[in-house]
XYZ file of C-alpha atoms in Angstrom:
763
model
C -48.663 46.109 -12.105
C -47.197 48.237 -14.940
C -45.439 51.435 -13.908
C -47.140 54.721 -14.711
C -45.219 56.943 -17.161
C -42.431 58.926 -15.520
C -43.216 62.649 -15.174
C -39.932 64.545 -14.561
C -41.625 67.902 -13.904
C -43.923 66.494 -11.236
C -40.992 64.649 -9.651
C -38.912 67.832 -9.550
C -41.836 69.700 -8.011
C -41.955 67.078 -5.255
C -38.205 67.431 -4.592
C -38.457 71.234 -4.392
C -41.487 71.361 -2.128
C -41.759 73.679 0.868
C -38.550 75.155 2.278
C -36.507 73.425 -0.418
C -37.939 75.645 -3.143
C -35.121 78.177 -2.703
C -32.559 75.468 -3.492
C -33.943 75.077 -7.029
C -32.012 77.851 -8.795
C -32.909 77.146 -12.441
C -34.915 74.699 -14.565
C -34.331 74.115 -18.273
C -36.578 71.939 -20.455
C -34.702 70.387 -23.387
C -37.132 69.431 -26.166
C -37.610 66.125 -27.917
C -35.595 65.501 -31.113
C -36.681 63.301 -34.034
C -34.421 60.703 -35.667
C -32.808 61.225 -39.087
C -32.759 57.826 -40.834
C -30.591 56.582 -43.734
C -30.440 53.111 -45.370
C -27.703 50.583 -44.590
C -24.762 50.746 -47.038
C -24.845 48.137 -49.801
C -21.355 46.868 -48.934
C -22.244 45.708 -45.395
C -21.690 41.962 -44.902
C -24.997 40.021 -44.838
C -24.120 38.416 -41.496
C -23.445 41.835 -39.953
C -26.726 43.220 -41.286
C -28.624 40.143 -40.082
C -27.280 40.562 -36.544
C -28.671 44.096 -36.294
C -31.820 43.737 -38.345
C -32.743 40.782 -36.133
C -32.726 43.241 -33.250
C -34.962 45.640 -35.194
C -32.260 47.983 -36.526
C -33.267 48.171 -40.197
C -32.037 51.750 -40.775
C -29.084 53.791 -39.518
C -29.149 57.225 -37.973
C -27.521 59.766 -40.273
C -24.252 60.107 -38.321
C -23.887 56.313 -38.113
C -24.250 56.013 -41.886
C -21.793 58.829 -42.500
C -19.171 57.320 -40.188
C -19.587 53.877 -41.758
C -19.070 55.261 -45.281
C -15.977 57.297 -44.374
C -14.461 54.380 -42.453
C -15.065 51.968 -45.344
C -13.315 54.452 -47.643
C -10.249 54.324 -45.358
C -10.592 57.843 -43.939
C -9.492 58.562 -40.337
C -12.730 59.796 -38.737
C -14.031 61.027 -35.384
C -17.733 60.882 -34.512
C -18.551 63.338 -31.699
C -22.257 63.058 -30.880
C -24.339 62.796 -27.713
C -24.753 60.023 -25.166
C -26.799 57.036 -26.417
C -26.452 58.203 -30.045
C -25.212 54.785 -31.189
C -21.665 55.737 -32.157
C -20.612 52.094 -31.757
C -22.786 50.996 -34.681
C -21.125 53.654 -36.852
C -17.706 52.020 -36.463
C -18.810 48.401 -35.985
C -20.583 48.159 -39.372
C -17.363 48.673 -41.407
C -15.074 46.949 -38.881
C -17.130 43.754 -38.622
C -17.728 43.688 -42.377
C -13.959 43.798 -42.994
C -13.360 41.082 -40.388
C -16.127 38.837 -41.717
C -14.842 39.140 -45.282
C -11.274 38.577 -44.105
C -12.253 35.350 -42.320
C -12.418 33.670 -45.757
C -8.714 34.385 -46.440
C -6.300 31.385 -46.485
C -4.893 32.477 -43.102
C -8.387 32.897 -41.638
C -7.414 36.460 -40.714
C -7.410 38.593 -43.837
C -8.254 41.573 -41.629
C -7.924 42.359 -37.904
C -9.047 45.259 -35.721
C -8.009 46.692 -32.364
C -10.483 48.442 -30.039
C -9.096 50.704 -27.290
C -11.184 51.951 -24.356
C -10.037 54.067 -21.394
C -11.515 51.559 -18.899
C -11.725 47.765 -18.625
C -15.459 48.028 -17.927
C -16.141 49.705 -21.261
C -14.129 47.110 -23.199
C -16.043 44.383 -21.361
C -19.359 46.001 -22.258
C -18.371 46.200 -25.937
C -17.345 42.532 -25.857
C -20.715 41.495 -24.383
C -22.425 43.368 -27.217
C -20.303 41.568 -29.834
C -20.974 38.177 -28.263
C -24.716 38.844 -28.348
C -24.496 39.761 -32.053
C -22.634 36.528 -32.934
C -21.493 37.667 -36.396
C -20.494 34.511 -38.332
C -16.725 34.095 -38.769
C -15.703 36.920 -36.386
C -13.698 35.975 -33.276
C -13.549 38.751 -30.651
C -11.653 38.690 -27.350
C -10.791 41.004 -24.448
C -7.035 41.399 -23.844
C -6.286 43.245 -20.601
C -4.463 42.817 -17.316
C -6.973 40.172 -16.167
C -6.503 37.923 -19.238
C -4.798 34.590 -18.337
C -1.487 33.759 -20.065
C -2.808 30.825 -22.123
C -5.725 32.942 -23.395
C -3.306 35.691 -24.415
C -1.513 33.258 -26.697
C -4.791 32.203 -28.356
C -5.829 35.847 -28.815
C -2.526 36.756 -30.492
C -2.787 33.801 -32.871
C -6.502 33.630 -33.654
C -8.630 36.649 -32.644
C -9.926 39.016 -35.332
C -11.129 41.785 -33.013
C -9.073 42.509 -29.881
C -10.580 44.764 -27.209
C -8.008 46.366 -24.935
C -6.833 49.670 -23.436
C -3.879 52.050 -23.968
C -2.109 50.765 -20.825
C -2.019 47.157 -22.075
C -0.977 48.333 -25.535
C 1.942 50.228 -23.970
C 3.072 47.581 -21.459
C 2.462 44.338 -23.389
C 1.506 44.477 -27.072
C 4.053 47.022 -28.317
C 7.090 45.695 -26.370
C 6.224 42.192 -27.640
C 5.141 43.204 -31.133
C 7.089 40.358 -32.793
C 4.643 37.857 -31.245
C 1.791 39.970 -32.645
C 3.244 40.124 -36.168
C 0.398 38.223 -37.957
C -2.222 40.344 -36.186
C -0.412 43.617 -36.962
C 0.232 42.610 -40.576
C -3.539 42.322 -41.136
C -4.500 45.358 -39.007
C -7.254 47.196 -40.907
C -8.894 49.331 -38.203
C -8.012 50.856 -34.841
C -10.996 52.108 -32.822
C -10.331 54.694 -30.086
C -13.494 54.941 -27.982
C -14.421 57.822 -25.628
C -11.415 59.772 -26.887
C -12.539 62.998 -25.163
C -11.067 61.638 -21.888
C -7.557 61.819 -23.361
C -6.559 65.297 -22.221
C -3.749 66.922 -20.276
C -0.742 64.733 -19.535
C -2.773 61.526 -19.960
C -3.724 62.680 -23.456
C -0.084 63.329 -24.337
C 0.841 59.814 -23.152
C -1.950 58.142 -25.136
C -0.998 60.173 -28.208
C 2.564 58.815 -27.981
C 1.288 55.229 -27.565
C -1.021 55.513 -30.601
C 1.811 56.913 -32.721
C 4.064 54.054 -31.581
C 1.332 51.590 -32.605
C 0.952 53.105 -36.075
C 4.755 53.131 -36.511
C 5.062 49.438 -35.586
C 2.072 48.528 -37.789
C 3.765 50.302 -40.723
C 6.840 48.117 -40.102
C 4.595 45.102 -40.837
C 3.129 46.738 -43.933
C -0.254 47.869 -42.595
C -1.674 51.387 -42.496
C -4.847 50.978 -40.426
C -7.736 53.433 -40.530
C -8.236 55.022 -37.092
C -11.828 55.604 -35.977
C -12.592 57.753 -32.936
C -15.793 57.958 -30.898
C -16.204 60.917 -28.560
C -18.706 62.738 -26.451
C -19.482 66.170 -27.818
C -16.269 68.243 -27.625
C -15.136 71.440 -29.304
C -13.061 70.835 -32.447
C -13.046 67.012 -32.262
C -10.988 66.830 -35.460
C -8.208 68.818 -33.738
C -8.244 66.456 -30.744
C -8.199 63.307 -32.896
C -5.532 64.686 -35.245
C -3.314 65.537 -32.269
C -3.721 61.997 -30.933
C -2.301 60.339 -34.080
C -0.439 63.194 -35.796
C -2.475 62.791 -39.011
C -5.529 64.566 -40.486
C -8.876 63.317 -39.160
C -12.335 64.312 -40.414
C -15.151 64.998 -37.945
C -18.845 64.097 -37.810
C -20.712 66.278 -35.313
C -24.329 66.396 -36.520
C -26.355 64.025 -34.323
C -29.101 62.166 -36.191
C -30.340 60.124 -33.213
C -33.711 60.723 -31.544
C -33.802 62.146 -28.024
C -36.687 62.358 -25.615
C -37.330 65.508 -23.605
C -35.132 66.179 -20.562
C -35.896 68.385 -17.581
C -32.573 69.740 -16.282
C -32.419 71.426 -12.860
C -29.637 73.405 -11.163
C -29.760 72.944 -7.403
C -27.805 74.787 -4.681
C -27.640 73.249 -1.190
C -28.419 75.539 1.758
C -25.794 77.120 3.976
C -25.315 75.320 7.305
C -23.637 78.420 8.661
C -22.753 81.826 7.227
C -19.664 80.583 5.403
C -20.308 76.843 4.828
C -22.756 75.185 2.456
C -24.095 71.688 2.957
C -21.944 69.405 0.837
C -23.102 68.241 -2.591
C -22.567 64.647 -1.430
C -24.906 64.988 1.580
C -27.534 66.883 -0.425
C -27.415 64.315 -3.247
C -27.911 61.470 -0.774
C -31.058 63.166 0.554
C -32.387 63.701 -2.971
C -31.528 60.118 -3.970
C -33.499 58.745 -1.005
C -36.481 60.942 -1.962
C -36.387 59.752 -5.571
C -36.133 56.075 -4.585
C -39.143 56.505 -2.286
C -41.045 57.737 -5.369
C -39.969 54.601 -7.336
C -37.746 56.766 -9.579
C -34.720 54.747 -10.716
C -31.753 57.082 -10.283
C -27.988 57.196 -10.623
C -26.139 59.727 -8.458
C -22.690 60.610 -9.797
C -19.988 61.693 -7.330
C -16.479 62.817 -8.230
C -14.499 60.459 -5.982
C -14.634 56.873 -4.789
C -14.989 58.104 -1.193
C -17.854 60.370 -2.284
C -19.645 57.468 -3.961
C -19.453 55.312 -0.854
C -20.638 58.271 1.265
C -23.681 58.890 -0.979
C -24.675 55.202 -0.876
C -24.207 54.938 2.905
C -26.136 58.157 3.664
C -28.984 57.154 1.319
C -29.311 53.790 3.086
C -29.406 55.560 6.480
C -32.142 57.938 5.266
C -34.248 55.039 3.939
C -33.742 52.857 7.029
C -36.075 55.051 9.074
C -38.741 55.360 6.377
C -38.862 52.121 4.355
C -36.206 49.537 5.303
C -37.291 47.277 2.408
C -35.651 49.752 0.007
C -32.206 49.648 1.665
C -31.010 46.549 -0.306
C -31.994 48.335 -3.542
C -29.215 50.949 -3.052
C -25.647 50.240 -4.176
C -22.328 51.901 -5.048
C -20.438 51.463 -8.346
C -16.853 52.583 -8.846
C -13.433 51.599 -10.106
C -11.639 49.119 -7.865
C -14.523 46.644 -7.788
C -13.986 43.217 -9.317
C -15.328 42.815 -12.877
C -17.903 40.276 -11.668
C -19.221 42.769 -9.090
C -19.570 45.488 -11.720
C -21.337 43.140 -14.163
C -23.782 42.080 -11.444
C -24.530 45.707 -10.530
C -25.138 46.559 -14.197
C -27.455 43.539 -14.542
C -29.392 44.544 -11.392
C -29.750 48.077 -12.668
C -31.097 46.934 -16.039
C -33.593 44.676 -14.265
C -34.735 47.450 -11.872
C -33.681 45.334 -8.891
C -31.583 48.377 -7.986
C -33.457 51.647 -7.674
C -30.611 53.890 -6.530
C -26.956 53.721 -7.552
C -24.099 56.001 -6.492
C -21.365 55.932 -9.133
C -18.118 57.524 -10.243
C -17.591 58.447 -13.890
C -16.736 54.754 -14.453
C -20.466 54.526 -15.309
C -20.296 57.644 -17.487
C -18.352 56.054 -20.315
C -20.623 54.328 -22.774
C -21.771 51.300 -20.749
C -25.181 50.273 -22.085
C -27.729 50.830 -19.323
C -31.228 51.656 -20.533
C -34.317 52.788 -18.706
C -33.060 55.079 -15.934
C -35.480 57.824 -14.932
C -33.187 60.374 -13.307
C -29.579 61.403 -12.779
C -28.134 63.388 -9.876
C -24.706 64.981 -10.370
C -23.038 65.753 -7.026
C -20.794 68.690 -7.906
C -19.619 69.957 -11.283
C -18.047 66.918 -13.016
C -15.180 68.928 -14.519
C -16.351 69.561 -18.088
C -19.568 70.143 -20.002
C -18.744 66.998 -21.978
C -18.859 64.951 -18.751
C -22.005 66.759 -17.615
C -23.888 65.806 -20.781
C -22.475 62.267 -20.705
C -23.751 61.798 -17.160
C -27.102 63.479 -17.775
C -27.539 61.282 -20.853
C -27.503 58.105 -18.751
C -31.204 58.732 -18.006
C -34.030 58.438 -20.521
C -32.144 55.970 -22.695
C -35.217 53.779 -23.316
C -37.159 56.506 -25.118
C -38.825 58.057 -22.071
C -38.471 61.628 -20.713
C -35.835 62.087 -18.025
C -34.750 64.292 -15.143
C -31.191 65.540 -14.517
C -30.173 67.570 -11.453
C -26.779 69.247 -10.985
C -26.199 69.712 -7.236
C -23.648 72.473 -6.706
C -20.613 71.834 -4.546
C -19.131 74.435 -2.196
C -16.689 75.625 -4.842
C -16.237 78.836 -6.881
C -16.913 77.140 -10.223
C -20.081 75.372 -9.038
C -21.362 78.606 -7.524
C -20.759 80.499 -10.758
C -22.384 77.897 -12.982
C -25.655 77.413 -11.099
C -26.178 81.182 -11.114
C -25.167 81.489 -14.786
C -27.147 78.727 -16.517
C -26.197 80.172 -19.904
C -22.618 79.025 -19.178
C -23.967 75.459 -19.121
C -26.799 75.394 -21.624
C -25.731 77.983 -24.183
C -21.928 77.736 -24.170
C -20.090 75.287 -26.432
C -18.432 72.275 -24.861
C -14.737 72.572 -24.122
C -11.849 71.454 -26.271
C -9.752 68.584 -24.896
C -6.326 70.132 -24.405
C -2.956 68.386 -24.404
C 0.509 68.863 -25.890
C 1.698 65.810 -27.882
C 5.212 67.296 -28.066
C 5.629 67.843 -24.313
C 9.276 66.703 -23.954
C 8.698 65.359 -20.433
C 6.157 62.910 -21.880
C 7.584 62.321 -25.356
C 11.185 61.576 -24.311
C 10.487 58.311 -22.413
C 8.108 57.217 -25.191
C 10.894 57.723 -27.750
C 13.043 55.442 -25.614
C 10.222 52.860 -25.644
C 9.837 53.289 -29.417
C 13.591 52.725 -29.891
C 13.319 49.494 -27.898
C 10.531 48.371 -30.264
C 12.299 49.395 -33.496
C 15.461 51.523 -33.810
C 14.640 55.233 -34.051
C 15.674 57.115 -37.175
C 15.284 60.696 -38.342
C 12.400 59.477 -40.532
C 10.410 58.944 -37.310
C 9.668 62.655 -37.252
C 6.706 61.492 -39.406
C 5.237 59.905 -36.273
C 6.585 61.934 -33.362
C 7.298 65.420 -34.687
C 10.422 67.486 -35.383
C 12.005 67.171 -31.919
C 12.965 63.476 -32.393
C 16.714 64.050 -33.139
C 17.191 66.505 -30.261
C 15.399 64.332 -27.693
C 17.107 61.158 -28.952
C 20.544 62.749 -28.516
C 19.578 63.760 -24.968
C 18.755 60.083 -24.313
C 22.163 59.125 -25.740
C 23.829 61.547 -23.343
C 21.927 59.925 -20.481
C 23.062 56.426 -21.465
C 19.528 55.333 -22.369
C 20.028 55.072 -26.154
C 23.080 54.256 -28.263
C 23.740 56.084 -31.555
C 24.699 53.908 -34.535
C 24.732 54.600 -38.287
C 21.315 52.887 -38.628
C 19.709 55.042 -35.921
C 19.215 55.198 -32.160
C 19.016 51.865 -30.271
C 17.843 50.974 -26.756
C 21.010 50.579 -24.707
C 19.802 48.978 -21.473
C 18.877 45.482 -20.288
C 15.543 46.394 -18.674
C 12.205 47.092 -20.404
C 11.814 50.653 -21.663
C 8.024 50.634 -21.243
C 8.345 49.932 -17.505
C 9.728 53.446 -17.022
C 6.530 55.174 -18.218
C 3.187 55.384 -16.390
C 0.483 56.592 -18.778
C -1.701 58.161 -16.120
C 0.974 60.434 -14.688
C 4.579 61.581 -14.920
C 7.256 60.319 -12.605
C 7.268 57.902 -9.706
C 4.261 56.733 -7.705
C 4.388 56.164 -3.966
C 2.820 52.962 -2.621
C 0.598 53.195 0.462
C 1.400 50.065 2.479
C -0.475 48.720 5.512
C 2.300 48.032 8.029
C 0.687 45.014 9.744
C -0.117 43.006 6.609
C 2.181 44.480 3.946
C -0.914 44.966 1.753
C -0.725 47.837 -0.750
C -3.853 49.949 -0.203
C -3.237 52.271 -3.137
C -0.791 54.665 -4.723
C -0.317 58.408 -4.906
C 1.755 60.437 -7.368
C 5.109 61.384 -5.888
C 4.242 65.038 -6.462
C 1.276 64.759 -4.080
C 2.903 62.359 -1.616
C 4.627 65.124 0.363
C 1.292 66.753 1.246
C -1.026 63.700 1.255
C 0.977 60.917 2.967
C 3.712 62.658 4.972
C 4.634 61.146 8.336
C 1.740 61.841 10.715
C -0.868 62.358 7.960
C -4.345 60.900 8.318
C -5.124 59.014 5.103
C -8.616 57.763 4.183
C -9.016 54.456 2.325
C -12.613 53.473 1.468
C -13.797 55.802 4.205
C -11.549 54.183 6.853
C -8.899 56.439 8.459
C -5.249 55.341 8.585
C -2.285 57.169 10.123
C 0.990 57.397 8.190
C 3.812 56.189 10.431
C 6.600 56.782 7.875
C 7.031 58.260 4.405
C 10.075 56.537 2.889
C 10.948 58.547 -0.223
C 13.895 56.276 -1.070
C 11.668 53.198 -1.220
C 8.704 55.211 -2.599
C 6.412 53.875 0.129
C 4.183 55.370 2.816
C 3.572 52.985 5.738
C 0.189 53.290 7.462
C -1.715 51.744 10.358
C -5.506 51.586 10.526
C -7.191 53.672 13.198
C -9.071 56.897 13.783
C -7.034 59.345 15.866
C -9.985 61.739 16.155
C -8.493 64.483 14.010
C -7.658 65.252 10.387
C -4.407 66.682 9.054
C -3.568 69.444 6.590
C -0.103 70.057 5.149
C 1.411 73.553 5.225
C 3.865 74.567 2.520
C 5.778 77.463 1.050
C 5.959 78.183 -2.690
C 7.981 80.474 -4.905
C 8.495 80.734 -8.640
C 11.122 81.839 -11.101
C 10.225 83.066 -14.575
C 12.297 81.265 -17.229
C 10.957 83.051 -20.309
C 7.787 84.723 -21.605
C 6.152 83.280 -24.739
C 3.145 85.615 -25.197
C 2.163 88.903 -23.623
C -0.885 91.232 -23.560
C -1.025 94.757 -22.176
C -4.232 95.618 -20.299
C -3.675 99.281 -19.499
C -1.325 99.372 -16.509
C -1.567 95.565 -16.145
C 0.441 92.972 -18.054
C -0.851 89.461 -18.771
C 1.821 86.895 -19.732
C 2.122 83.230 -20.699
C 5.455 81.454 -20.481
C 7.781 78.957 -18.845
C 8.383 79.016 -15.100
C 10.070 77.004 -12.400
C 7.938 76.505 -9.284
C 9.578 75.392 -6.032
C 7.314 74.025 -3.311
C 8.289 72.680 0.097
C 5.945 71.054 2.617
C 7.152 72.468 5.921
C 4.636 71.311 8.562
C 1.147 69.942 9.122
C -1.834 70.972 11.226
C -4.028 68.644 13.273
C -7.699 69.654 13.260
C -10.660 68.395 15.264
C -13.926 67.680 13.372
C -15.093 71.142 14.505
C -12.224 72.683 12.513
C -10.300 73.710 15.644
C -6.500 73.466 15.221
C -4.929 71.473 18.072
C -1.325 71.531 16.956
C 1.230 72.302 14.238
C 4.120 69.889 13.669
C 7.259 70.552 11.599
C 8.293 68.243 8.745
C 11.727 67.727 7.223
C 10.942 67.151 3.549
C 13.068 68.238 0.585
C 11.850 71.024 -1.722
C 10.306 69.954 -5.038
C 10.968 71.921 -8.226
C 8.605 71.807 -11.193
C 9.438 73.223 -14.635
C 6.122 73.991 -16.299
C 4.022 76.569 -18.163
C 2.050 79.333 -16.474
C -0.123 82.388 -16.999
C 0.488 85.412 -14.757
C -0.591 89.020 -14.363
C 1.006 92.023 -12.732
C -0.328 95.358 -11.459
C 1.910 98.131 -10.080
C 1.491 98.860 -6.368
C 0.377 102.404 -7.185
C -2.438 101.036 -9.375
C -3.591 98.740 -6.581
C -3.633 101.750 -4.274
C -5.857 103.571 -6.805
C -8.163 100.546 -6.695
C -8.406 100.831 -2.906
C -5.962 98.034 -2.034
C -3.461 99.440 0.451
C 0.064 98.095 0.864
C -0.866 95.999 3.918
C -3.814 94.406 2.064
C -1.935 93.418 -1.116
C -0.867 89.891 0.031
C -4.405 88.936 1.091
C -6.027 90.477 -2.001
C -3.705 88.705 -4.449
C -3.893 85.414 -2.531
C -7.710 85.485 -2.656
C -7.679 86.389 -6.369
C -5.249 83.525 -7.027
C -7.485 80.971 -5.251
C -10.617 82.137 -7.053
C -8.951 82.125 -10.471
C -7.655 78.562 -9.901
C -11.225 77.554 -9.040
C -12.624 79.112 -12.245
C -9.981 78.008 -14.783
C -11.836 74.681 -15.328
C -14.684 76.785 -16.767
C -12.646 77.214 -19.966
C -10.021 74.435 -19.858
C -10.601 70.697 -19.491
C -8.848 70.474 -16.143
C -9.558 69.944 -12.475
C -8.373 72.420 -9.820
C -6.017 69.629 -8.665
C -4.331 69.701 -12.105
C -3.213 73.295 -11.581
C -1.551 75.390 -8.918
C -0.935 79.010 -8.103
C 1.405 81.412 -6.352
C 0.958 85.098 -5.523
C 3.348 87.654 -4.111
C 3.272 91.354 -3.230
C 6.650 91.857 -4.930
C 8.258 89.328 -7.237
C 11.981 89.707 -8.042
C 11.533 88.729 -11.725
C 8.676 91.164 -12.423
C 9.444 93.791 -9.791
C 5.665 94.037 -9.232
C 2.748 92.456 -7.352
C 2.133 89.225 -9.279
C -0.486 86.444 -9.457
C 0.494 83.222 -11.265
C -1.481 80.067 -12.174
C 0.513 77.106 -13.494
C 0.023 73.610 -14.917
C 0.785 71.045 -12.233
C 2.669 68.747 -14.624
C 6.268 68.940 -15.894
C 6.424 70.699 -19.249
C 2.823 71.892 -18.969
C -0.466 70.334 -20.036
C -2.097 73.152 -22.026
C -4.363 74.470 -19.256
C -2.506 77.705 -18.479
C -2.295 78.459 -22.201
C -6.099 78.205 -22.441
C -6.279 80.625 -19.512
C -4.086 83.111 -21.351
C -6.023 82.826 -24.620
C -9.412 83.250 -22.932
C -8.252 85.441 -20.052
C -11.061 88.023 -20.274
C -13.784 85.363 -19.983
C -11.888 83.503 -17.238
C -11.081 86.522 -15.067
C -14.499 88.156 -15.543
C -16.107 84.944 -14.268
C -13.628 84.925 -11.379
C -14.510 88.505 -10.432
C -18.244 87.911 -10.626
C -18.054 84.772 -8.505
C -16.165 86.538 -5.721
C -18.223 89.740 -5.931
C -21.643 88.048 -5.812
C -20.889 85.363 -3.204
C -23.238 85.747 -0.226
C -20.515 85.308 2.417
C -19.073 88.280 4.291
C -15.335 87.595 4.414
C -14.646 84.695 2.047
C -15.687 81.038 1.959
C -15.069 77.825 -0.037
C -17.598 79.042 -2.629
C -15.360 81.967 -3.573
C -11.811 82.457 -2.224
C -10.964 79.628 0.196
C -9.121 76.643 -1.277
C -9.068 73.052 0.027
C -5.460 72.677 -1.175
C -3.937 75.891 0.186
C -0.529 75.287 1.734
C -0.855 78.419 3.896
C -4.085 77.443 5.634
C -6.046 80.046 3.614
C -4.161 82.922 5.246
C -3.994 85.802 4.499
C -7.150 86.266 2.391
C -9.000 89.487 1.574
C -12.223 89.001 -0.350
C -12.878 92.789 -0.733
C -9.254 93.293 -1.839
C -9.583 90.537 -4.463
C -12.700 92.200 -5.887
C -10.972 95.593 -6.135
C -7.779 94.131 -7.672
C -9.697 92.086 -10.277
C -11.944 95.054 -11.160
C -8.908 97.251 -11.761
C -7.157 94.526 -13.746
C -10.151 94.049 -16.068
C -10.843 97.782 -16.389
C -7.446 98.124 -18.063
C -8.528 95.765 -20.784
């Protein structure tokens, strides 16, 4: 029996029936948009055109045509349009045409192309699409960590179109570029897909890798055109230009059709006065309801543990109502084998699966058509991610439903009560610093191992090359010769750089089997896997028996002790220098360089009720981080005028610090775990009560600078969130923080409101 047309408004009405009506905070109806069609360019290879026209694509959408023309003219270009807007066709038309024409060259490879995706799954999806097209003469292949050795050799020697990722480029292709010489000599295009994910420290790393690639390609005589595809971001040409250090033109007008979307903002109820039901639990309930209505739905959660929890809770809810639906619920996340992911995607396309809980691994471009609804369990971090996730529904030309379920967090609380901050505000800019010396220095060492560095390499890496290279000479990493700077060690330079973080990672090792369960950045190891910590892996508790910092390993045993643990720490900061400053009446707002020292001193054991049953000291060394920060000061007398007495200053500033950390992601593309904060009633460097928020990465990642530049918007949102929260004394939705090293003590919600009001009044 054919399915009746999906009605998102009626479905939402069913979800919000009865007592649930109060949870539906806002509904926005996004209208249908018509397609803008343009003809295929005359230069497109007949085999390429035949592959698409055979599938019914006889015209291009306007942005696809524009990207194809600019790419064919050799212009670095970024296309930043919505989900399901067919960006791939915009770059594939020129790329495949060049490859098909080049296949007639005497070498059989007159042109080659390299495609880079942030995930293996996305590269695999692109490869499946190319295989289905079967363009005559074009040989495509996936080259990643799962590719067998003998296949790698064939790919280097014969493939026209290589699909890979920045990690493989950094660890394998660039260090062994001599073996890739024929491929690099013919390199015509480099495609960087989903480039909006390259932000913060990860963005700085990928920028360095792309610049190393272009430098090595130039050594072989090629100057490839770089084509970027992105979700909608602010100033995409700035992002793309920063990634390669060269001018890039942007296409932002979306010519694709879009069916109507009903978008709801949903706030779970409070279980008690100060605790809301979690977004994960609420999303599981909604997912079960939607599946019972035969509404095919994906529920996005922010973590792997959250995904498994949503899937498990949905199955439990359905077990008591319609057990036949339980096998039609699944989880999808990173860490699954490629075959498992492919099978889940196939089941979803065939409607064998009705409900899927997923991480953002499903957000990035994988072609899944026909979903009815999307649930988003907690703010996904950026508006770009929100629209990417919401766009996974309605992809087959039918109307869709999207529901953002607020988490118990200051930012989520603010956004669901300020829908204009979602629907009427521009998407964020992706922020990173390509010249961050903590990132660039090890990449210069890797570049020197690939080809000797010279002063001319400022073309690729910026003006700091000579200074940083000499620092590497002083450290015995490079050797200075008349022809430039050379790698001076016997090991591989690229092995010293992890693209998805800075510094060492700590392995989490199961003591009985020696199996590595996972890794954690060394910076977080002190608080997450200290001796005695309870560590969750795929929902299963493990107890850390030893944290060996020398061996960079945390040894764990499986078992549930019946309690959770929370690290306690002390923090202090030293101001190195101020870069920018604003005077807001009696207050001063500053951006500059700081040194933050943090030491984990003990941990608490808590029962599931939240009751503390013990505090245990730890002997861990202090950690010092040199980074960038934004801070504000108010004289004690001014705080007294605002109604914050001397005894209340620590709690007021601490609460304001927590809330402002929670709201910074409103304006910067960061997560609250990317940033940190410190507050003090009297700081020796300022001589005043001070609140500071800093980037949690050496050298900074650009987040604090965004906070300084948009401080009025950021701190006004912070004030309003705290002031309007329904709780009496402070809760996770306003001033409590899940990462506080002081156990959320002392905190004064009223004091934070008065301090922030006085701060902003001075502006």
